[in-house]
């Protein structure tokens, strides 16, 4: 499954095609693919009596205004700052209009698909029906074939183009199954193969990594003897602990007996089979946060999510242990929620998680990419319960340390998901994603061959930005490291003890090939292009200055001391940076909620308007693709964003923005 240029062509075609006013019977091509994706072979035509599940994604209302709605509640100069929407208000604003539902349904009925066969999804955003291939071909002016994957033999039903009547076109987002391959390859036999892409990968040789990309993940360093760790912050350059982070970002956190604000919450997302080990949490807390020994996260199990304990390894436990040891260690006694997503057979994707916290998002998953629940595999461990749809409320802050390459997925798939992050922001939720660990390269250090569109070994080619970090509605968190000579116990004012992380990992950063430059970021990105000698051209990245840059912010991502599978080791990654940044936001939310103010919600507009509340990082780079990457400079840069948090300054800024009299908000 990899990016093929045909998909780029597809996106351009879809967005630029213009439906001219023509008669009802005139069909226009809605989506078209120019070539069969790499590694797939077109086989025979599908028999016209075969029944396929057809689903039509309806265009939502008001999406084009979504950014304004979000900015209205998150931009510091807005008089509605902090007046977050309720879930119901969000649903009502965006649901497809009655006109849209009627137009599409009428077309289907005219084509002989009777009303009784058509189901409208609960979120009113999908029309679903079963049709024979013959019916679907007539309806969509398409021809269905079986495609076979060259390596796995996996069959897939698809067409190369389809059309809809001109007058209903604007009501239809897309139709499945048609030409979306995006293909997650199902294993033929192995039943423990998690979904690729979002799964943090596993160190080679652990026996559980067959078929996985070497994804977004903390990287394992040497073991640490914690007994010999110096107690006085002089060792932070070689061993990052809770105390080091508190010193770097100037916060104390809560005393064990702290009276918590009502309504605060902090969620960490993990994908099965990744799992934390309870005894590791206790070992960590015994050493670094004794009051939290015995504390466990609140488990929100989505689609059969289990914290499996049968198999243990750095690959299976490193991400979860890291995220939870630091999140709990930094915010205790504030409880931390663990969203554990997917069963042991299929794993899951970001869409499965989003379904779990928003019922109206359900129904739009792509079965070639997302987990299908109830699990269709009839094997031990398969979750046969109903798909989770809005089962759990979103927490005020959600940190995820997993990611795809932007080029793994289609722009349509990514935009749909990105719009969901926008809605969460409108409801006052802060969504954080790690920016990736391979600098300007993608997962595993791969870059994109400019001719074939295939991923290469990372010594040349196009930069390979990560998703969802490039979605303008999330806060992407890059990585820094402590300078060798920095003494955090005695930091003279105005000194910057950190550089961009260049130990083991490089901070993911660059520019999107899919998402436009958001208004809140435009001044920062424009001045970066203007004030720096940009060392690469369009042969490396989209240098138009009109696309989203990332990351937004950074936090330390080097030498974290974690307890893992019974011992202490050092780990590296933006995987560490994201939960640390999320913890600081959670501490700030506690103060705001205690004062009767709203949570910070989508923080990007406020941070770009007040970059002085972050510590600018001006040294180091994020090499990749055979280049030194970009360089951290004064102001925003595509290595460390605006910089690392200064707790006190951020708190003061957000306190100043949040007017009192807050009456609504999500989940209060
Ligand atoms: C399509 O058929 C399947 C299998 O018979 C059934 O489970 C499903 O509910 C049907 N879908 C619709 C929209 O009727
Ligand atoms: C830090 O602690 C070590 C041993 O624990 C000691 O040798 C060193 O002098 C201390 N340094 C400072 C600056 O206090
Ligand atoms: C699932 O597998 C079991 C044991 O292999 C078998 O008895 C059962 O009939 C299967 N169920 C379905 C729905 O295929
Ligand atoms: C990566 O690919 C380049 C160009 O094809 C080749 O010259 C180089 O040896 C490869 N490097 C590795 C480590 O495989
Ligand atoms: C960069 O992105 C812009 C805006 O999407 C697009 O118009 C342009 O063609 C892209 N440039 C390159 C070199 O891909």
XYZ file of C-alpha atoms and ligand atoms in Angstrom:
738
model
C 0.000 0.000 0.000
C 1.787 3.064 -0.821
C 1.261 6.408 -2.206
C 0.757 6.268 -5.910
C 0.690 9.361 -8.066
C -2.707 8.339 -9.384
C -4.196 9.276 -6.064
C -2.804 12.768 -6.315
C -4.269 13.049 -9.753
C -7.541 11.820 -8.367
C -7.695 14.491 -5.715
C -6.975 17.233 -8.160
C -9.576 15.926 -10.517
C -12.246 15.741 -7.867
C -11.705 19.219 -6.565
C -11.362 20.913 -9.903
C -14.121 19.245 -11.874
C -16.937 21.646 -12.476
C -20.494 20.451 -12.863
C -22.094 22.503 -15.561
C -25.831 23.013 -15.586
C -27.099 20.111 -17.606
C -30.261 18.123 -17.783
C -31.308 15.601 -15.145
C -30.231 12.638 -17.161
C -26.681 13.927 -17.601
C -24.133 12.079 -15.562
C -20.773 13.532 -14.570
C -17.729 11.645 -13.413
C -17.487 12.018 -9.642
C -14.175 10.245 -9.016
C -11.692 8.614 -11.354
C -8.455 6.698 -10.992
C -5.909 6.863 -13.800
C -4.020 3.688 -13.102
C -4.299 0.563 -11.022
C -2.473 1.116 -7.735
C 0.942 -0.421 -7.438
C 0.904 -4.087 -6.402
C -2.690 -4.668 -7.511
C -3.766 -6.549 -10.604
C -7.156 -6.158 -12.223
C -8.947 -9.468 -12.592
C -12.237 -10.524 -14.068
C -15.455 -8.571 -14.149
C -17.694 -9.192 -11.179
C -20.811 -11.239 -11.894
C -23.734 -8.846 -12.044
C -25.796 -10.907 -9.592
C -23.285 -10.534 -6.742
C -24.645 -8.357 -3.915
C -22.447 -5.572 -2.562
C -23.055 -3.113 0.287
C -23.267 0.354 -1.251
C -22.778 3.391 0.970
C -23.118 6.993 -0.080
C -21.406 9.631 2.035
C -23.587 12.742 2.009
C -22.017 16.157 2.051
C -22.317 17.803 5.436
C -23.729 21.278 5.835
C -21.618 24.244 6.797
C -18.286 22.413 6.724
C -16.836 25.303 4.751
C -17.507 27.500 7.771
C -16.062 25.014 10.258
C -12.786 26.829 10.569
C -14.583 30.084 11.414
C -16.680 28.349 14.076
C -13.534 26.896 15.602
C -11.671 30.175 15.489
C -14.668 31.953 16.989
C -14.280 29.953 20.215
C -10.472 29.621 20.221
C -8.985 32.820 18.889
C -7.858 35.128 21.702
C -9.366 38.207 20.088
C -12.789 36.642 19.629
C -15.520 37.810 21.969
C -16.812 34.241 21.996
C -13.482 32.839 23.156
C -14.064 29.758 25.327
C -17.777 29.483 24.552
C -17.490 25.918 23.386
C -20.281 24.097 21.612
C -22.294 21.209 22.988
C -22.185 17.951 21.016
C -25.790 18.502 19.970
C -25.036 21.956 18.625
C -22.176 20.506 16.602
C -24.325 17.702 15.179
C -27.127 20.078 14.230
C -24.777 22.507 12.540
C -23.042 19.983 10.308
C -25.583 17.277 9.570
C -26.447 16.932 5.897
C -29.405 19.082 5.035
C -32.872 17.677 4.405
C -32.439 18.848 0.828
C -29.308 16.712 0.468
C -30.924 13.577 1.911
C -33.989 14.043 -0.273
C -32.050 14.726 -3.462
C -29.962 11.570 -3.168
C -32.837 9.391 -2.018
C -35.025 10.575 -4.879
C -32.331 9.756 -7.389
C -31.994 6.242 -5.933
C -35.736 5.688 -6.028
C -35.898 6.840 -9.635
C -33.256 4.225 -10.402
C -35.326 1.485 -8.804
C -33.754 1.305 -5.332
C -36.926 1.395 -3.279
C -37.139 3.499 -0.145
C -37.552 0.418 2.053
C -34.106 -0.834 1.020
C -32.329 2.414 1.929
C -31.100 3.092 5.441
C -30.114 6.530 6.726
C -27.306 6.277 9.308
C -28.019 7.600 12.817
C -25.798 10.635 12.185
C -27.873 11.288 9.004
C -24.619 11.352 7.045
C -24.765 8.058 5.104
C -27.311 6.345 2.896
C -26.747 2.603 2.827
C -28.319 -0.173 0.806
C -27.463 -3.573 -0.610
C -27.427 -3.778 -4.385
C -26.482 -6.287 -7.021
C -23.418 -5.411 -9.034
C -25.757 -4.959 -11.994
C -27.789 -2.353 -10.133
C -24.693 -0.529 -8.865
C -23.157 -0.462 -12.341
C -26.282 1.051 -13.810
C -26.652 3.511 -10.963
C -23.051 4.734 -11.097
C -22.241 4.139 -14.781
C -19.366 2.018 -13.496
C -17.836 -1.375 -14.169
C -16.819 -3.488 -11.193
C -13.849 -5.814 -11.274
C -12.084 -8.016 -8.810
C -8.576 -6.780 -8.049
C -6.020 -9.034 -6.503
C -3.087 -8.002 -4.369
C 0.132 -9.318 -5.902
C 1.676 -10.337 -2.611
C -1.163 -11.422 -0.353
C -3.680 -12.546 -2.955
C -6.242 -10.480 -1.079
C -9.190 -9.731 -3.378
C -10.798 -6.295 -3.508
C -13.876 -5.058 -5.344
C -13.375 -1.794 -7.189
C -14.062 0.274 -10.285
C -11.818 2.851 -11.914
C -14.406 5.604 -12.180
C -18.021 6.307 -11.383
C -20.535 8.971 -12.241
C -23.573 10.533 -10.658
C -26.231 12.832 -12.108
C -24.999 16.405 -12.272
C -27.818 17.714 -10.115
C -27.049 15.406 -7.171
C -23.281 15.681 -7.359
C -22.944 18.466 -4.809
C -24.868 16.371 -2.293
C -22.455 13.441 -2.486
C -19.090 13.303 -0.787
C -18.140 9.861 -2.120
C -19.510 6.383 -2.697
C -18.107 3.029 -1.527
C -17.093 0.528 -2.751
C -15.691 2.341 -5.749
C -12.086 3.251 -6.276
C -10.698 3.581 -2.785
C -7.959 1.027 -2.318
C -5.832 2.644 0.400
C -5.313 -0.868 1.135
C -4.692 -2.357 4.424
C -3.640 -5.862 3.473
C -5.366 -8.523 5.498
C -3.096 -11.401 6.359
C -4.143 -14.732 4.970
C -3.567 -16.721 8.087
C -1.768 -14.851 10.847
C -4.574 -13.708 13.083
C -2.563 -11.496 15.370
C -1.404 -9.023 12.839
C -2.386 -5.569 13.933
C -3.283 -2.925 11.404
C -0.342 -1.192 9.890
C 0.212 2.493 10.025
C -1.091 3.587 13.348
C 0.525 0.827 15.293
C 3.701 1.898 17.008
C 6.237 -0.487 15.799
C 8.211 -3.005 17.503
C 11.908 -3.410 17.819
C 13.084 -5.941 15.261
C 13.416 -9.448 16.534
C 10.775 -9.376 19.225
C 8.647 -11.828 17.306
C 5.507 -9.721 17.117
C 6.355 -7.412 14.323
C 5.716 -9.431 11.204
C 4.427 -7.133 8.528
C 4.463 -3.998 10.604
C 6.041 -0.831 9.429
C 8.622 0.501 11.798
C 6.252 3.234 12.820
C 5.973 6.014 15.265
C 7.236 4.752 18.517
C 9.551 5.458 21.334
C 13.047 4.185 20.565
C 14.789 2.109 23.171
C 18.107 3.239 24.572
C 20.337 1.702 27.199
C 19.244 0.351 30.575
C 19.541 2.705 33.523
C 20.562 2.062 37.095
C 18.093 4.397 38.795
C 19.754 3.960 42.195
C 22.741 5.868 40.866
C 20.696 8.660 39.258
C 21.813 11.968 40.688
C 19.026 13.531 42.704
C 19.726 17.167 41.912
C 18.813 17.845 38.269
C 22.412 17.767 37.083
C 21.839 14.571 35.114
C 18.888 15.780 33.008
C 20.949 15.889 29.829
C 21.427 12.135 30.002
C 18.401 10.971 31.993
C 15.059 12.790 31.767
C 12.771 12.344 34.766
C 9.574 13.957 36.087
C 11.733 16.421 38.018
C 13.679 17.381 34.905
C 10.455 18.162 33.022
C 9.151 20.206 35.948
C 12.386 22.204 35.986
C 12.463 22.677 32.209
C 8.876 23.869 31.932
C 8.711 25.578 35.334
C 5.811 23.780 36.971
C 5.382 21.945 40.229
C 2.319 19.864 39.507
C -0.089 18.888 42.265
C 0.547 17.751 45.800
C -0.859 14.286 46.466
C -3.756 15.796 48.423
C -4.617 18.432 45.813
C -8.321 19.234 45.540
C -9.117 18.532 41.912
C -11.266 20.755 39.755
C -14.585 19.235 38.830
C -14.925 18.214 35.205
C -11.238 17.921 34.362
C -9.994 14.884 32.428
C -6.984 13.681 30.454
C -7.013 10.843 27.932
C -4.197 8.758 26.446
C -4.974 6.662 23.353
C -3.361 3.239 22.788
C -3.969 0.646 20.092
C -4.086 -3.064 20.888
C -1.889 -5.140 21.175
C 0.161 -2.286 22.704
C -0.419 -2.529 26.487
C 0.868 -1.101 29.740
C 2.236 -3.403 32.437
C 0.771 -2.629 35.896
C 3.939 -3.631 37.746
C 5.959 -1.271 35.521
C 3.743 1.640 36.574
C 4.302 0.753 40.225
C 8.028 0.365 39.807
C 8.201 3.791 38.151
C 6.007 5.504 40.750
C 7.914 3.902 43.652
C 11.010 5.653 42.408
C 9.593 8.916 41.060
C 6.073 9.564 42.439
C 5.493 7.408 45.526
C 1.980 8.782 46.137
C 0.844 7.276 42.837
C 1.923 3.693 43.521
C -1.064 1.447 42.781
C -2.768 4.065 40.598
C -4.163 2.748 37.298
C -5.724 4.594 34.371
C -9.496 4.559 33.923
C -9.987 2.013 31.134
C -12.318 3.028 28.291
C -12.277 -0.093 26.125
C -13.285 0.671 22.535
C -14.150 -2.155 20.120
C -12.950 -4.839 22.481
C -9.771 -3.002 23.497
C -7.814 -5.143 25.959
C -4.692 -4.453 27.972
C -3.146 -7.775 27.037
C -0.562 -9.254 29.385
C 0.189 -12.548 27.583
C 3.093 -11.191 25.596
C 5.630 -8.693 26.849
C 8.369 -6.823 25.047
C 9.546 -3.303 24.499
C 7.581 -3.269 21.251
C 4.357 -4.276 22.964
C 4.705 -2.267 26.158
C 7.118 0.602 25.468
C 4.591 3.117 24.148
C 1.895 2.475 26.763
C 4.319 2.313 29.698
C 5.982 5.547 28.620
C 2.751 7.450 28.010
C 1.070 6.387 31.234
C 4.090 6.614 33.546
C 4.659 10.209 32.496
C 1.028 11.290 32.181
C 0.069 9.859 35.579
C 3.379 10.920 37.142
C 2.922 14.526 36.022
C -0.798 15.059 36.735
C -1.482 12.811 39.755
C -3.885 12.918 41.629
C -5.820 13.901 38.479
C -7.076 10.580 37.057
C -5.896 9.630 33.562
C -8.197 7.874 31.100
C -6.813 5.149 28.866
C -8.664 4.734 25.570
C -7.595 1.219 24.617
C -8.771 0.641 21.055
C -9.281 -2.565 19.075
C -9.157 -6.300 19.733
C -6.156 -8.592 19.442
C -7.151 -9.843 16.010
C -7.697 -6.711 13.957
C -6.288 -3.836 15.974
C -7.811 -0.506 15.063
C -7.308 2.898 13.504
C -7.894 6.514 14.478
C -11.349 6.309 12.900
C -12.329 3.469 15.248
C -11.263 5.638 18.185
C -13.200 8.636 16.883
C -16.295 6.436 16.397
C -15.923 5.396 20.033
C -16.143 8.986 21.306
C -18.566 10.414 18.713
C -21.577 8.386 17.587
C -22.215 10.665 14.640
C -18.810 9.884 13.158
C -19.716 6.187 12.913
C -20.672 4.702 9.583
C -17.996 6.488 7.609
C -15.140 4.066 8.172
C -13.311 2.597 5.239
C -13.341 -1.176 5.687
C -10.111 -1.432 3.723
C -8.384 0.791 6.241
C -10.249 0.789 9.531
C -11.070 -2.031 11.921
C -14.400 -3.724 11.152
C -16.476 -4.424 14.267
C -18.044 -6.745 15.275
C -14.874 -8.520 14.165
C -15.657 -10.656 11.076
C -12.865 -13.116 11.897
C -14.085 -16.181 13.712
C -10.999 -16.766 15.880
C -10.133 -16.571 19.554
C -9.835 -13.004 20.766
C -12.106 -11.569 18.069
C -14.453 -8.933 19.492
C -17.976 -9.944 18.530
C -19.763 -7.155 20.382
C -21.268 -4.150 18.642
C -19.013 -1.456 17.230
C -18.525 1.304 19.787
C -20.304 4.444 18.633
C -20.163 7.389 21.009
C -19.831 5.020 23.965
C -17.387 7.300 25.778
C -17.115 11.039 26.208
C -14.002 12.754 24.916
C -11.656 13.897 27.672
C -10.618 17.579 27.818
C -7.152 16.710 26.533
C -6.399 13.742 24.271
C -2.796 12.737 23.542
C -1.915 10.194 20.857
C 1.613 9.035 20.054
C 0.836 7.106 16.860
C 0.731 8.275 13.276
C 0.626 7.551 9.565
C 2.503 9.126 6.727
C 0.235 11.614 5.027
C 0.912 9.680 1.809
C -0.435 6.411 3.253
C -4.009 7.582 2.897
C -6.198 9.432 0.433
C -6.810 13.158 0.879
C -10.569 12.513 1.159
C -10.049 10.062 4.018
C -7.724 12.501 5.786
C -9.975 15.517 5.359
C -12.953 13.663 6.768
C -10.920 12.714 9.842
C -9.388 16.169 10.165
C -12.853 17.728 10.215
C -13.655 15.530 13.193
C -10.719 17.046 15.096
C -12.160 20.437 14.232
C -15.457 19.443 15.838
C -13.674 18.217 18.966
C -11.912 21.576 19.162
C -15.253 23.383 18.917
C -16.381 21.322 21.927
C -13.358 22.461 23.963
C -11.151 19.395 23.552
C -7.391 19.743 23.027
C -6.166 17.102 20.550
C -2.412 16.449 20.585
C -0.443 14.226 18.207
C 3.259 13.428 18.224
C 4.889 14.824 15.073
C 7.011 11.757 14.196
C 10.553 10.611 14.902
C 12.268 10.714 11.524
C 12.724 14.410 10.887
C 11.568 15.346 7.397
C 11.251 11.646 6.474
C 8.256 9.431 7.198
C 7.797 6.361 9.366
C 10.902 4.146 9.320
C 12.781 7.007 7.691
C 11.175 6.436 4.293
C 10.904 9.190 1.696
C 8.951 9.365 -1.558
C 10.404 8.596 -4.971
C 9.436 11.604 -7.086
C 8.940 9.500 -10.224
C 7.114 6.397 -9.021
C 5.531 7.762 -5.863
C 6.804 4.704 -3.993
C 8.495 4.894 -0.616
C 12.255 4.481 -0.691
C 14.911 3.742 1.918
C 15.206 7.365 2.939
C 18.484 8.424 1.382
C 16.844 10.665 -1.222
C 13.516 11.826 -2.573
C 10.592 13.920 -1.400
C 10.054 14.665 2.278
C 7.308 12.557 3.808
C 5.118 14.463 6.300
C 3.029 12.685 8.936
C -0.709 12.554 9.490
C -2.638 13.616 11.596
C 0.185 16.018 12.532
C -0.511 17.947 9.312
C -4.207 18.333 10.077
C -4.548 22.035 10.999
C -7.032 21.227 13.790
C -4.661 19.200 15.964
C -1.661 20.421 17.921
C 1.417 18.609 16.604
C 4.167 18.122 19.177
C 7.828 17.820 18.138
C 10.822 16.796 20.235
C 13.680 18.578 21.991
C 16.595 17.408 24.124
C 18.450 18.928 27.056
C 21.848 20.451 26.233
C 24.814 18.547 27.616
C 25.997 21.415 29.794
C 22.605 22.578 31.024
C 22.261 22.650 34.793
C 18.547 22.746 35.367
C 19.020 23.394 39.080
C 20.474 26.800 38.335
C 19.021 28.080 35.087
C 19.917 31.727 34.576
C 16.911 33.675 33.259
C 16.768 33.837 29.510
C 18.844 30.739 28.878
C 17.462 28.045 26.616
C 18.584 24.674 27.996
C 17.228 22.719 25.011
C 17.897 22.106 21.336
C 15.918 20.181 18.739
C 16.238 16.472 19.452
C 19.128 14.930 17.549
C 19.765 11.934 19.744
C 18.426 8.632 18.370
C 15.398 10.432 16.864
C 14.746 13.626 14.917
C 11.698 15.796 15.428
C 9.071 15.220 12.718
C 8.421 18.434 10.807
C 7.795 20.029 7.454
C 4.861 21.015 5.282
C 1.672 19.244 4.262
C 0.909 18.096 0.743
C -2.803 17.940 1.557
C -3.866 20.667 3.972
C -3.810 24.402 3.252
C -2.110 26.884 5.543
C -4.548 27.805 8.334
C -5.061 31.495 9.089
C -3.771 31.222 12.662
C -0.428 29.934 11.362
C -0.088 32.100 8.261
C 1.957 34.951 9.788
C 4.413 32.502 11.398
C 4.917 30.410 8.276
C 5.091 33.417 5.975
C 7.752 35.043 8.093
C 9.684 31.757 8.291
C 9.820 31.629 4.476
C 10.724 35.305 4.290
C 13.395 35.428 6.953
C 15.237 32.212 6.248
C 17.262 30.911 3.426
C 15.043 27.945 2.673
C 17.557 25.327 1.624
C 15.320 23.135 -0.568
C 12.979 23.575 -3.479
C 9.841 21.898 -4.792
C 11.920 18.785 -5.506
C 11.884 18.146 -1.747
C 8.712 19.609 -0.272
C 5.758 21.837 -1.047
C 7.571 25.146 -0.826
C 4.621 27.242 -1.999
C 4.184 28.719 1.461
C 0.486 27.966 1.165
C 0.302 24.639 3.010
C 0.167 23.749 6.690
C 3.521 23.621 8.487
C 4.210 21.383 11.478
C 4.906 20.835 14.340
C 3.171 23.546 16.358
C 5.072 23.112 19.595
C 7.678 20.830 21.151
C 8.611 19.183 24.414
C 11.529 17.068 25.545
C 11.688 13.708 23.797
C 15.111 12.341 24.724
C 16.494 10.022 27.385
C 13.211 9.473 29.247
C 13.747 7.060 32.118
C 10.900 4.537 32.096
C 10.199 1.287 33.891
C 9.686 -1.303 31.174
C 9.221 -5.029 31.605
C 10.765 -5.032 35.052
C 13.746 -2.741 34.545
C 14.555 0.891 33.857
C 15.583 1.979 30.362
C 16.024 5.166 28.391
C 13.569 5.868 25.572
C 13.364 8.536 22.883
C 10.608 9.947 20.716
C 7.941 12.534 20.099
C 5.953 9.707 21.691
C 7.249 11.146 24.968
C 6.798 14.793 24.009
C 3.060 14.582 23.359
C 1.939 13.143 26.736
C 4.256 15.590 28.530
C 2.748 18.560 26.712
C -0.738 17.145 27.354
C 0.022 16.859 31.065
C 0.914 20.539 31.265
C -2.312 21.483 29.471
C -4.206 19.270 31.918
C -2.653 21.111 34.889
C -3.701 24.411 33.298
C -7.250 23.141 32.715
C -7.491 22.266 36.420
C -6.727 25.876 37.368
C -9.160 27.266 34.803
C -11.998 24.925 35.761
C -11.429 25.669 39.467
C -11.884 29.336 38.660
C -15.116 28.634 36.771
C -13.502 29.194 33.393
C -13.653 27.007 30.281
C -10.918 24.562 29.309
C -8.305 25.744 26.815
C -9.759 23.659 23.951
C -8.031 24.163 20.602
C -4.854 25.964 21.648
C -3.171 26.770 18.330
C -4.732 30.196 17.633
C -3.882 31.389 21.163
C -0.321 30.040 21.034
C 0.465 31.545 17.616
C -0.947 34.862 18.839
C 1.165 34.677 22.032
C 4.365 32.827 21.107
C 6.095 34.428 24.119
C 4.450 31.839 26.407
C 6.688 29.210 24.822
C 10.461 28.858 25.047
C 11.753 29.345 21.523
C 14.175 26.599 20.458
C 16.865 27.903 18.112
C 19.406 25.088 17.717
C 19.410 21.701 16.042
C 17.727 20.263 12.967
C 15.544 17.401 11.784
C 17.517 15.539 9.178
C 16.063 12.997 6.775
C 15.891 11.923 3.103
C 19.652 12.378 2.761
C 19.471 16.037 3.842
C 20.132 17.885 7.116
C 16.395 18.654 7.141
C 15.243 22.009 8.458
C 16.929 24.006 11.217
C 15.469 25.358 14.438
C 15.590 29.160 14.232
C 14.208 32.196 16.015
C 10.421 32.137 15.799
C 8.335 29.269 14.458
C 10.203 26.611 12.496
C 9.299 23.203 10.986
C 11.458 21.415 13.582
C 10.261 22.519 17.025
C 7.339 24.777 16.076
C 6.911 27.719 18.456
C 8.975 25.978 21.140
C 8.463 24.303 24.512
C 5.926 25.248 27.193
C 6.509 27.737 29.992
C 3.801 26.637 32.402
C 3.492 29.893 34.326
C 3.333 32.070 31.242
C 0.869 29.778 29.489
C -1.378 29.649 32.534
C -1.386 33.410 32.851
C -2.152 33.867 29.183
C -5.062 31.403 29.224
C -6.412 32.862 32.489
C -6.447 36.258 30.836
C -8.360 34.961 27.830
C -10.968 32.940 29.615
C -13.784 35.222 30.612
C -15.953 34.122 33.503
C -19.606 33.230 33.268
C -18.928 30.020 31.471
C -22.155 28.116 31.237
C -21.693 25.317 28.776
C -18.926 23.192 27.461
C -18.657 19.570 26.845
C -19.160 16.907 29.464
C -19.614 19.158 32.461
C -27.140 -5.788 3.671
O -27.083 -7.175 3.828
C -26.435 -7.586 5.013
C -26.275 -9.105 4.962
O -27.486 -9.726 4.650
C -27.253 -7.116 6.201
O -26.606 -7.485 7.413
C -27.357 -5.598 6.156
O -28.156 -5.135 7.211
C -27.923 -5.151 4.817
N -27.823 -3.689 4.754
C -28.857 -2.915 4.476
C -28.587 -1.450 4.439
O -29.961 -3.342 4.252
C 24.554 16.744 42.580
O 24.610 15.507 43.269
C 25.846 14.833 43.154
C 25.724 13.488 43.838
O 24.441 13.212 44.235
C 26.948 15.678 43.746
O 28.171 15.024 43.558
C 26.979 17.026 43.057
O 27.931 17.872 43.674
C 25.625 17.700 43.110
N 25.693 18.897 42.305
C 25.070 20.031 42.624
C 25.210 21.162 41.646
O 24.440 20.175 43.644
C -16.636 -20.251 14.341
O -15.666 -21.260 14.558
C -16.154 -22.340 15.337
C -14.994 -23.256 15.647
O -14.062 -23.281 14.593
C -17.277 -23.037 14.572
O -17.798 -24.117 15.350
C -18.384 -22.040 14.311
O -19.397 -22.618 13.528
C -17.828 -20.811 13.592
N -18.879 -19.778 13.510
C -19.136 -19.123 12.383
C -20.209 -18.098 12.468
O -18.535 -19.318 11.333
C 19.232 3.201 -0.555
O 18.933 3.402 -1.922
C 20.003 3.994 -2.658
C 19.474 4.354 -4.029
O 18.699 3.324 -4.552
C 21.182 3.029 -2.668
O 22.252 3.579 -3.391
C 21.613 2.775 -1.211
O 22.628 1.812 -1.167
C 20.424 2.299 -0.369
N 20.852 2.290 1.016
C 20.509 1.330 1.863
C 21.010 1.472 3.258
O 19.834 0.364 1.538
C 1.709 22.911 -3.094
O 0.421 23.078 -2.589
C -0.355 24.011 -3.310
C -1.626 24.222 -2.550
O -2.266 23.002 -2.311
C -0.571 23.490 -4.717
O -1.318 24.393 -5.459
C 0.777 23.250 -5.369
O 0.608 22.636 -6.620
C 1.664 22.391 -4.518
N 2.992 22.418 -5.065
C 3.715 21.331 -5.234
C 5.085 21.535 -5.788
O 3.315 20.217 -4.972
